[in-house]
Amino acid sequence: MVIGLTPGSVLCWMNKLTNGTSTSHKILERCLLSIMSEDEAIETLDVAIKEGVLVSTPNAKSTPASVKRSLLSFTQKLSKQRAKKDPYCFECHLPTSGLVQKCIMCVRSFHVECQRKNPLRPNYSVPSDRYQQYRFPLNESDMEESSDQEASRSVSDTLEAQRLQEHASYELDCNSNINIISQNPLKHESDSSDDVCFVSEQLPRKTKNYSTYVKSEETPHNEGNNELLLCTPCRLLKLSEFLNPPHMSNEELNYLLNYLWQMHHTWVENDVRKYMVNNWSDRDATLVKNVLFVNDLLSISDISRNIETKKFKHLFEILVDLLDLQHNIGIFFGTKCEEYNSTKWLLRDITHDLREISRCSDCFRHSIESNRSDFWFAKPCTQRHELVYAKQSGYPHWPAKVIRVMNKKNNTYDVRFFGGSHSRALVPARDILPIDTDTSKLKIKSSRQYNNAMRELICHKMLLHHPIYSFSFHADPREAENIINSALPHYMEPCSRSAKRARLATPKFNTRRSTAETTPSLPQRVLPRRRCRKAQGPENLQDSTFQIASSVIPSLAPEVQISLAPEVQVSLEDYNELMREVLHLNAQLSQKKAEVDIKREELNAVKRKRWCQLCLEEAQFDCCFMASYCSVMCQRRDKRRHQTNCNLQEKT
């Protein structure tokens, strides 16, 4: 028994009717006024009584006046009958009224006017919150289908692509676009305006197109009609294999999905199952499930378990579970609560990242693993990107990767720049130059940021010559880092015209320098002590002997040092012993200085303390500026002696 009631009404009623309790008719109407008007509350309550969701007490009379005065309780029937369709629209989450279409593949239903034209694009605007004060920027593939003409053709193009995919293979071009290779041996020329070419290529001259339409026996009208009869999750499941990157393995897929879920699942803190477990008994939760939901409840923990067990085989399958989670929360909590808005933010962020992964999974994986290497952006991808010089307003031409080509009518390139924060921009075709352009004609001033970007670009070009499996998901990160480190020494700093050239040394200077380096090191000269206050005694002569020996011995050869006189060797031993004694005395002096500093700090602390005027203990309070006491008893005993000198008494 699944009844289409206003979203949020069952939640309000069950909070009043837990454990089979009964409540009056007016109280149940009044609790709905926070989510709807008074007339809607009366109508919703009448529908619930009529459908048997709310039942009156057994002793109530059957007259209409007595029914309104009777007590109502929630139905206690636990038996669940399998419903043929969901009474709530999957898009607006309201009870189905008017033109309703049931999905031909599942029990979901939707209003015809609520159905999405593009299953990846919601038909609502994402609300703002305290972390994001403005609407989510339209820098995604939504901009490609902003016009009504392109939005209307999405269904037919997708069906035709799926039909061709069954009997054809596909390849990836330089701009990460999927091109289907038909098995038809007959070749034909396509319209040049729809072709995707390199920046350095010149488009052929447009010629007049003649109609070559031939009526075929098998028309895809049935497939187009079937597409309109499917709900959004079924359409996503039908497109999931086509939208999945062809080179991505199942391990890499679940690794990226786990990262997305760990990053964005905190948007939704409360779901239907969590609320029921924390607030209701098992029987009450089962009763609400039988009344509201057709399928089994899907919670946040279920999605986490599916990711851990690697249940998802395609990229956009997780989006189906998130849409079911949003539908359950919209039915249970209502569409105007914070829990439902949080699901919009969750779907917004995860859909954005799923689109980025579908365009290039390697770029996304390298960005989330940027802590492993500083040159993560220089790693090549399986889908090779075209390299260009892109220019934004107020900035010079800068090296960048072409992520994709936007709407070909507008000739817009989605690029990501080398160096710095690797920012991303939409650049028109007139500001795009090929990578082999002579940079000296661009008049780019040499700077640290530009040199770092060029260094990363040259490193990327060098890494393109290595096997692609060296940077794949299953590759060893240490091996990739070694390849990058081996490529960096071949890079030379680019020099601009304005930069000063380093002046080379003259041959004459080199000769002098080499001559100076070949001369042997001479002993240092010992200056005589002319202005010494003490007389020149034998001790001073001995010190001079030590200095001469220490300066002469290192410069002599080993065989000469061995043949020294025994008097000089004895003097060196005495000198070493004297140095050890000096170091020992210096350590003792440092220790004594530290002890003196500690005593001095303790003395200063004692001086800052106050002492009792009577017993000379540490004082706790002041009587006046002249005397302090440790207790009231000492103050009373010293009152006669201190009364004559108390400054406080003189002021009073």
XYZ file of C-alpha atoms in Angstrom:
652
model
C 0.000 0.000 0.000
C 1.825 3.094 -1.300
C -0.169 6.330 -1.149
C 0.771 9.609 -2.850
C 0.651 12.098 0.022
C 2.293 15.507 0.211
C 6.056 15.112 0.855
C 6.900 15.618 4.525
C 3.368 14.981 5.835
C 4.024 11.403 6.973
C 7.112 12.554 8.860
C 5.105 15.170 10.767
C 2.358 12.698 11.607
C 4.623 9.870 12.729
C 6.417 12.188 15.199
C 2.995 12.605 16.878
C 1.804 8.996 16.455
C 4.830 6.923 17.486
C 4.264 3.478 19.031
C 0.576 3.401 18.056
C -0.517 6.507 19.990
C -3.637 8.441 18.981
C -4.066 12.171 18.442
C -6.962 14.427 17.629
C -7.898 15.586 14.156
C -6.981 19.238 14.827
C -3.499 18.456 16.089
C -2.649 16.501 12.934
C -3.888 19.384 10.801
C -1.950 21.940 12.821
C 1.367 20.084 12.518
C 1.186 20.353 8.712
C 0.913 24.153 8.647
C 4.720 24.525 8.661
C 5.040 22.937 5.198
C 1.706 23.809 3.524
C -1.350 26.026 3.762
C -4.411 25.284 5.874
C -6.576 24.169 2.938
C -3.838 21.828 1.697
C -3.434 20.397 5.209
C -7.163 19.599 5.442
C -7.134 18.013 1.977
C -4.034 15.929 2.749
C -5.540 14.684 5.998
C -8.775 13.675 4.250
C -6.797 11.754 1.612
C -4.837 9.938 4.321
C -8.039 8.926 6.118
C -9.683 7.869 2.870
C -6.713 5.704 1.797
C -6.372 4.124 5.236
C -3.040 5.646 6.289
C -4.695 7.215 9.346
C -7.401 5.189 11.086
C -9.825 6.284 13.797
C -10.238 4.575 17.162
C -12.568 1.517 17.214
C -15.068 3.103 19.629
C -15.767 6.124 17.471
C -19.204 6.616 15.935
C -19.754 6.665 12.211
C -21.307 10.163 11.936
C -19.210 12.894 10.178
C -19.192 15.113 13.264
C -17.973 12.279 15.460
C -15.235 11.390 12.988
C -13.699 14.873 13.307
C -13.848 14.661 17.079
C -12.352 11.158 17.156
C -8.745 10.278 17.745
C -6.586 9.172 14.794
C -3.660 6.755 14.809
C -1.238 5.484 12.177
C -2.163 2.260 10.404
C -0.631 -0.870 11.903
C -0.725 -3.096 8.809
C 2.741 -4.516 8.180
C 1.870 -6.433 5.019
C 3.272 -4.696 1.944
C 1.686 -5.148 -1.440
C 3.929 -4.754 -4.437
C 2.966 -1.485 -6.165
C 2.947 -1.288 -9.947
C 4.348 2.243 -10.028
C 5.712 4.951 -7.774
C 2.972 7.484 -6.879
C 5.550 10.299 -6.735
C 7.159 11.994 -9.724
C 10.854 11.142 -9.855
C 11.789 14.699 -10.918
C 9.617 17.042 -8.820
C 8.912 14.467 -5.996
C 5.254 15.472 -5.822
C 2.224 13.171 -5.999
C 1.461 12.229 -9.577
C -1.418 14.298 -10.855
C -2.188 15.202 -14.434
C -0.286 13.651 -17.328
C 1.847 10.932 -15.729
C 4.158 8.569 -17.562
C 5.379 5.302 -16.046
C 8.801 4.042 -17.005
C 8.645 0.961 -19.209
C 11.676 -0.621 -17.507
C 11.024 0.039 -13.787
C 8.350 1.197 -11.338
C 9.376 4.862 -11.411
C 7.000 7.444 -12.819
C 7.340 11.059 -13.880
C 5.388 13.981 -15.264
C 5.894 14.481 -18.969
C 6.663 18.156 -18.466
C 9.198 17.332 -15.720
C 11.288 14.902 -17.756
C 14.872 16.010 -18.384
C 15.969 16.613 -21.939
C 19.505 15.676 -20.962
C 19.792 13.023 -18.213
C 23.066 14.571 -17.009
C 21.599 18.033 -16.644
C 19.030 18.756 -13.891
C 15.950 20.817 -14.598
C 16.423 22.973 -11.474
C 18.911 25.610 -10.383
C 21.314 24.688 -7.618
C 20.641 26.850 -4.519
C 23.385 28.932 -2.978
C 24.688 28.386 0.526
C 27.137 29.928 2.964
C 30.109 28.286 1.234
C 29.001 29.322 -2.249
C 27.234 32.662 -2.503
C 26.651 32.489 -6.239
C 25.296 29.980 -8.688
C 27.553 27.219 -9.950
C 29.433 28.553 -13.039
C 28.407 27.155 -16.396
C 31.879 26.049 -17.490
C 30.793 22.515 -18.242
C 29.359 20.631 -21.138
C 25.980 22.213 -20.342
C 27.131 25.226 -22.325
C 27.509 23.078 -25.404
C 23.791 22.326 -25.389
C 22.516 25.679 -24.236
C 20.534 26.276 -27.413
C 17.159 24.628 -27.900
C 18.203 23.105 -31.194
C 21.089 21.174 -29.705
C 19.096 20.160 -26.630
C 16.348 18.661 -28.763
C 18.733 16.530 -30.786
C 20.419 14.898 -27.747
C 17.994 11.965 -27.589
C 18.144 11.049 -31.260
C 21.939 11.447 -31.462
C 22.473 9.257 -28.439
C 20.247 6.493 -29.781
C 21.930 6.617 -33.147
C 25.354 6.440 -31.486
C 24.287 3.427 -29.458
C 22.958 1.717 -32.568
C 26.249 2.305 -34.384
C 28.282 1.216 -31.397
C 26.902 -2.306 -31.566
C 28.345 -2.815 -35.069
C 31.297 -0.420 -35.008
C 34.458 0.382 -33.128
C 35.595 3.772 -31.883
C 38.768 5.772 -31.491
C 39.883 8.882 -29.582
C 41.123 11.939 -31.412
C 43.545 14.585 -30.138
C 40.777 16.530 -28.389
C 39.495 13.558 -26.373
C 36.406 13.178 -28.548
C 35.023 9.723 -29.336
C 34.832 9.059 -33.068
C 32.925 6.008 -34.233
C 34.535 4.011 -37.041
C 31.804 2.453 -39.093
C 32.231 -0.942 -40.668
C 30.563 0.282 -43.864
C 33.183 0.072 -46.655
C 31.592 2.986 -48.535
C 33.271 6.300 -47.780
C 31.735 9.737 -47.979
C 32.857 13.280 -47.309
C 31.462 14.906 -44.213
C 30.629 18.509 -43.614
C 33.809 20.418 -42.793
C 32.023 22.676 -40.311
C 31.485 19.732 -37.977
C 35.013 18.334 -38.203
C 37.460 18.671 -35.322
C 40.955 19.464 -36.603
C 44.280 20.620 -35.219
C 44.889 24.310 -34.643
C 47.659 24.381 -37.274
C 45.437 22.799 -39.921
C 43.572 24.878 -42.452
C 39.927 24.075 -42.988
C 38.929 23.209 -46.559
C 36.773 25.550 -48.517
C 33.090 25.041 -47.937
C 31.113 23.729 -50.868
C 27.428 23.560 -51.462
C 25.859 20.508 -49.880
C 23.363 18.516 -51.841
C 20.747 16.319 -50.290
C 21.839 12.687 -50.244
C 18.983 11.400 -48.135
C 17.898 7.877 -48.980
C 14.869 6.424 -47.272
C 15.843 3.316 -45.353
C 13.634 0.395 -44.538
C 14.439 0.423 -40.804
C 13.644 3.736 -39.167
C 14.722 4.478 -35.583
C 11.416 6.117 -34.622
C 10.545 3.330 -32.249
C 13.845 3.776 -30.436
C 13.211 7.509 -30.105
C 9.748 6.898 -28.714
C 11.106 4.343 -26.269
C 13.664 6.891 -25.098
C 10.887 9.268 -24.089
C 9.216 6.491 -22.095
C 12.250 5.908 -19.868
C 12.974 7.618 -16.581
C 16.251 9.425 -15.896
C 18.012 6.522 -14.060
C 17.142 4.055 -16.827
C 18.437 6.461 -19.453
C 21.666 6.859 -17.495
C 22.092 3.099 -17.206
C 21.526 2.803 -20.931
C 24.193 5.439 -21.637
C 26.644 4.419 -18.916
C 28.659 2.073 -21.116
C 28.882 4.640 -23.883
C 29.936 7.473 -21.520
C 32.515 5.363 -19.708
C 36.176 6.026 -20.741
C 37.222 2.997 -22.832
C 40.723 2.614 -21.360
C 39.736 2.851 -17.668
C 39.877 -0.395 -15.702
C 37.495 -1.405 -12.916
C 40.173 -0.849 -10.237
C 40.858 2.679 -11.445
C 37.121 3.393 -11.685
C 36.438 2.434 -8.065
C 39.593 4.271 -6.939
C 38.326 7.518 -8.467
C 34.780 6.961 -7.197
C 36.106 6.379 -3.695
C 37.992 9.683 -3.875
C 34.858 11.514 -5.071
C 32.725 10.014 -2.331
C 35.239 10.809 0.406
C 35.435 14.401 -0.808
C 31.724 15.176 -1.254
C 29.647 12.813 0.904
C 29.764 15.244 3.844
C 27.172 17.409 2.066
C 24.443 14.966 3.174
C 24.623 14.359 6.901
C 21.161 12.848 7.403
C 19.177 10.422 5.265
C 15.885 8.567 5.681
C 17.247 5.389 7.233
C 19.485 7.266 9.675
C 16.556 9.408 10.813
C 14.319 6.384 11.351
C 16.947 4.515 13.372
C 17.632 7.493 15.641
C 14.027 8.557 16.279
C 11.585 5.684 15.691
C 11.168 2.047 16.563
C 11.576 -0.718 14.007
C 7.817 -1.213 13.718
C 7.131 2.471 13.046
C 9.940 2.595 10.477
C 8.484 -0.444 8.688
C 5.029 1.158 8.607
C 6.398 4.335 7.006
C 8.360 2.316 4.433
C 5.207 0.471 3.418
C 3.289 3.712 2.993
C 5.848 5.888 1.161
C 8.432 3.826 -0.711
C 8.099 1.311 -3.507
C 11.722 0.158 -3.675
C 14.086 -0.594 -0.832
C 15.533 2.374 1.011
C 18.969 3.504 -0.157
C 21.183 5.230 2.425
C 24.617 6.818 2.463
C 26.125 3.697 4.011
C 24.791 1.581 1.126
C 26.583 3.752 -1.441
C 29.805 3.544 0.563
C 29.463 -0.239 0.722
C 28.907 -0.451 -3.030
C 32.115 1.477 -3.635
C 34.103 -0.666 -1.212
C 32.845 -3.893 -2.776
C 33.507 -2.521 -6.313
C 29.924 -2.995 -7.373
C 29.981 -0.164 -9.932
C 31.153 -1.266 -13.368
C 30.594 2.022 -15.181
C 31.246 5.619 -14.267
C 27.724 7.062 -14.128
C 26.149 4.167 -12.214
C 26.853 5.968 -8.956
C 24.745 8.858 -10.231
C 21.720 6.534 -10.396
C 22.084 5.685 -6.704
C 22.458 9.365 -5.832
C 19.268 10.212 -7.740
C 17.392 7.485 -5.836
C 18.790 8.874 -2.574
C 17.603 12.363 -3.538
C 14.148 11.046 -4.451
C 13.746 9.244 -1.113
C 14.865 12.314 0.848
C 12.514 14.556 -1.162
C 9.535 12.297 -0.422
C 10.323 11.840 3.251
C 11.579 15.279 4.353
C 9.970 17.440 1.663
C 11.453 19.549 -1.127
C 11.833 22.734 0.956
C 14.071 21.414 3.711
C 17.824 21.614 4.179
C 18.284 17.859 3.691
C 16.909 18.054 0.156
C 19.002 21.112 -0.741
C 22.122 19.301 0.452
C 21.431 16.528 -2.078
C 21.421 19.166 -4.828
C 24.866 20.363 -3.764
C 26.094 16.767 -3.592
C 24.825 15.961 -7.078
C 26.242 19.224 -8.419
C 29.796 18.484 -7.234
C 29.830 14.787 -8.098
C 28.326 15.362 -11.562
C 30.983 17.977 -12.251
C 33.782 15.561 -11.326
C 32.186 12.687 -13.255
C 32.183 14.819 -16.386
C 35.841 15.654 -15.868
C 36.673 11.962 -15.488
C 34.726 11.067 -18.612
C 36.678 13.664 -20.596
C 40.102 12.514 -19.387
C 40.458 10.178 -16.433
C 44.270 10.461 -16.465
C 44.207 14.242 -16.015
C 41.836 13.889 -13.072
C 43.910 11.111 -11.491
C 47.151 13.079 -11.901
C 45.557 16.127 -10.262
C 44.429 14.222 -7.163
C 47.893 12.632 -6.917
C 49.728 15.945 -7.220
C 51.424 15.390 -3.848
C 53.489 12.579 -5.370
C 55.286 14.794 -7.908
C 55.700 18.507 -8.588
C 55.496 17.822 -12.343
C 52.186 15.954 -12.264
C 50.770 18.129 -15.041
C 53.638 17.117 -17.346
C 52.679 13.435 -17.228
C 51.151 12.328 -20.549
C 47.659 10.894 -20.753
C 46.332 7.975 -22.724
C 44.189 10.440 -24.634
C 46.876 12.731 -26.025
C 46.023 16.439 -25.790
C 46.953 19.011 -28.388
C 49.508 21.582 -27.222
C 48.881 25.243 -28.092
C 49.678 28.794 -27.071
C 46.522 30.361 -25.623
C 46.032 34.039 -24.808
C 43.663 35.642 -22.365
C 42.843 39.309 -22.114
C 45.631 41.139 -20.269
C 48.073 38.209 -20.426
C 50.598 37.045 -23.051
C 50.396 33.821 -25.016
C 50.904 30.921 -22.646
C 51.510 27.198 -23.260
C 48.439 25.078 -22.560
C 46.738 21.738 -23.176
C 43.506 21.497 -25.137
C 41.107 19.553 -22.939
C 38.276 19.663 -25.471
C 36.777 21.742 -28.256
C 33.534 23.391 -27.236
C 30.646 24.247 -29.551
C 32.163 24.343 -33.000
C 29.878 27.184 -34.038
C 31.498 29.439 -31.453
C 35.025 28.014 -32.004
C 35.834 27.924 -28.292
C 38.646 25.863 -26.803
C 38.685 24.548 -23.265
C 42.370 24.758 -22.284
C 44.437 24.284 -19.150
C 47.668 26.245 -18.784
C 51.101 24.975 -17.845
C 52.868 26.295 -14.738
C 51.588 28.026 -11.618
C 48.194 26.827 -10.406
C 47.362 25.216 -13.803
C 44.310 27.395 -14.247
C 41.640 26.627 -16.817
C 39.887 28.914 -19.274
C 37.609 29.029 -22.315
C 39.580 30.724 -25.084
C 38.194 31.646 -28.518
C 39.894 30.235 -31.600
C 41.312 33.616 -32.641
C 43.517 33.636 -29.510
C 44.905 30.116 -30.097
C 48.260 29.532 -31.811
C 49.983 26.221 -32.690
C 52.717 25.000 -30.379
C 55.370 25.277 -33.118
C 54.888 29.057 -33.379
C 58.067 31.136 -33.118
C 57.915 32.584 -29.603
C 60.345 35.382 -30.469
C 57.596 37.042 -32.543
C 55.149 36.975 -29.637
C 57.245 39.440 -27.579
C 56.842 37.514 -24.340
C 58.820 38.975 -21.457
C 60.967 36.497 -19.615
C 59.775 35.875 -16.058
C 59.978 33.165 -13.468
C 56.397 32.055 -14.072
C 56.903 31.829 -17.832
C 60.166 29.910 -17.451
C 58.486 27.427 -15.109
C 55.643 26.943 -17.593
C 58.090 26.360 -20.468
C 60.065 23.960 -18.312
C 56.924 21.956 -17.628
C 56.016 22.032 -21.324
C 59.437 20.728 -22.434
C 59.289 18.045 -19.739
C 55.859 17.006 -21.073
C 57.249 16.762 -24.620
C 60.116 14.570 -23.433
C 57.778 12.286 -21.507
C 55.641 11.776 -24.611
C 58.426 9.603 -26.061
C 58.190 7.110 -23.186
C 55.680 4.228 -23.160
C 52.233 5.256 -22.014
C 52.026 2.411 -19.513
C 54.804 4.097 -17.487
C 52.244 6.677 -16.254
C 49.096 4.548 -16.113
C 47.125 3.652 -13.006
C 48.948 0.354 -12.477
C 52.435 1.843 -12.998
C 54.922 2.229 -10.172
C 54.972 5.894 -8.967
C 58.691 5.661 -8.195
C 59.449 4.606 -11.748
C 57.453 7.550 -13.127
C 59.286 9.929 -10.784
C 62.651 8.569 -11.955
C 61.661 9.158 -15.578
C 60.706 12.751 -14.783
C 63.960 13.364 -12.910
C 65.960 11.994 -15.826
C 64.141 14.322 -18.248
C 64.615 17.518 -16.226
C 68.440 17.862 -16.629
C 68.009 18.159 -20.412
C 66.035 21.368 -19.979
C 67.803 24.704 -20.596
C 66.495 28.017 -19.323
C 65.042 30.028 -22.236
C 66.731 33.392 -22.741
C 64.799 36.394 -23.989
C 66.158 39.433 -25.801
C 65.884 41.663 -22.774
C 67.815 39.259 -20.569
C 71.543 40.033 -20.195
C 73.927 37.425 -21.529
C 76.462 36.000 -19.146
C 79.961 37.345 -19.852
C 82.498 34.653 -20.540
C 85.917 34.737 -18.923
C 88.871 35.836 -21.074
C 91.662 33.359 -21.879
C 94.167 35.481 -19.956
C 92.065 35.292 -16.809
C 91.721 31.561 -17.200
C 95.495 31.216 -17.491
C 96.074 33.164 -14.313
C 93.454 31.183 -12.482
C 94.892 27.857 -13.539
C 98.396 28.995 -12.587
C 97.201 30.060 -9.158
C 95.510 26.762 -8.599
C 98.618 24.753 -9.547
C 100.928 26.570 -7.089
C 101.419 24.707 -3.786
C 99.866 26.182 -0.636
C 102.487 28.124 1.341
C 102.593 28.285 5.155
C 101.163 31.385 6.771
C 103.633 33.955 7.964
C 103.929 34.493 11.741
C 104.063 38.199 12.497
C 106.344 39.369 15.339
C 104.760 40.693 18.529
C 106.013 44.241 18.457
C 103.430 45.892 20.704
C 103.211 43.249 23.428
C 103.016 44.613 26.972
C 104.763 41.605 28.489
C 108.424 40.958 28.063
C 109.557 38.384 25.502
C 110.116 35.421 27.786
C 110.552 31.746 27.109
C 106.786 31.150 27.341
C 106.092 33.513 24.456
C 108.849 31.940 22.447
C 107.253 28.532 23.032
C 103.856 29.848 21.819
C 105.477 31.142 18.659
C 107.062 27.744 18.170
C 103.598 26.120 18.361
C 102.248 28.533 15.746
C 105.128 27.919 13.400
C 104.800 24.147 13.765
C 101.034 24.161 13.220
C 101.394 26.296 10.089
C 104.290 24.455 8.576
C 103.355 20.821 9.214
C 100.124 20.652 7.073
C 101.951 21.988 4.010
C 104.789 19.491 4.175
C 104.879 16.114 2.561
C 104.184 12.971 4.640
C 107.780 11.776 4.467
C 108.981 15.176 5.724
C 106.529 15.110 8.647
C 107.875 11.783 9.801
C 111.439 13.090 9.887
C 110.626 15.943 12.262
C 112.711 16.484 15.358
C 111.453 14.799 18.561
C 111.409 18.204 20.345
C 108.769 19.491 17.896
C 106.620 16.350 18.336
C 106.731 16.730 22.132
C 105.708 20.370 21.853
C 102.717 19.367 19.717
C 101.586 16.842 22.311
C 101.788 19.491 25.034
C 99.813 21.851 22.832
C 97.012 19.307 22.337
C 96.852 18.604 26.066
C 96.678 22.317 26.788
C 93.825 22.740 24.283
C 91.840 19.949 25.921
C 92.271 21.608 29.305
C 91.123 24.949 27.908
C 88.013 23.383 26.415
C 87.211 21.679 29.715
C 87.556 24.966 31.613
C 85.416 26.722 29.020
C 82.647 24.146 29.513
C 82.805 24.612 33.284
C 82.615 28.377 32.831
C 79.502 28.053 30.663
C 77.862 25.814 33.251
C 78.599 28.288 36.055
C 77.186 31.148 33.988
C 73.958 29.182 33.458
C 73.685 28.528 37.214
C 74.237 32.232 37.944
C 71.484 33.167 35.475
C 69.082 30.768 37.177
C 69.860 32.194 40.624
C 69.423 35.695 39.268
C 65.970 34.846 37.903
C 64.964 33.311 41.229
C 66.185 36.426 43.051
C 64.165 38.700 40.770
C 61.088 36.567 41.354
C 61.557 36.812 45.124
C 61.959 40.590 44.894
C 58.656 40.884 43.049
C 56.775 39.046 45.836
C 54.995 40.767 48.739
C 55.618 39.721 52.363
C 53.470 39.876 55.447
C 54.185 42.854 57.710
C 53.805 40.748 60.877
C 54.969 37.156 60.270
C 57.117 37.729 57.122
C 55.261 35.051 55.154
C 54.169 35.538 51.560
C 51.363 38.121 51.521
C 47.962 37.497 50.021
C 46.500 41.024 49.983
C 47.481 44.649 50.595
C 46.138 46.917 53.286
C 47.680 49.983 51.686
C 50.842 50.896 49.851
C 52.872 50.578 53.056
C 51.826 47.123 54.348
C 50.664 43.694 53.130
C 49.388 40.692 55.085
C 49.038 36.966 54.602
C 45.743 36.672 56.488
C 43.105 38.729 58.269
C 44.399 37.498 61.656
C 47.854 39.076 61.022
C 46.187 42.300 59.960
C 44.209 42.486 63.222
C 47.300 41.802 65.359
C 49.304 44.494 63.601
C 46.481 47.036 63.611
C 47.757 49.180 66.513
C 51.272 49.498 65.119
C 50.215 50.058 61.512
C 47.248 52.326 62.262
C 49.451 55.374 62.740
C 51.175 54.920 59.341
C 48.287 53.572 57.237
C 47.755 55.681 54.120
C 44.266 54.339 53.600
C 43.146 55.692 56.988
C 44.533 59.138 56.211
C 42.528 59.323 52.988
C 39.282 58.358 54.749
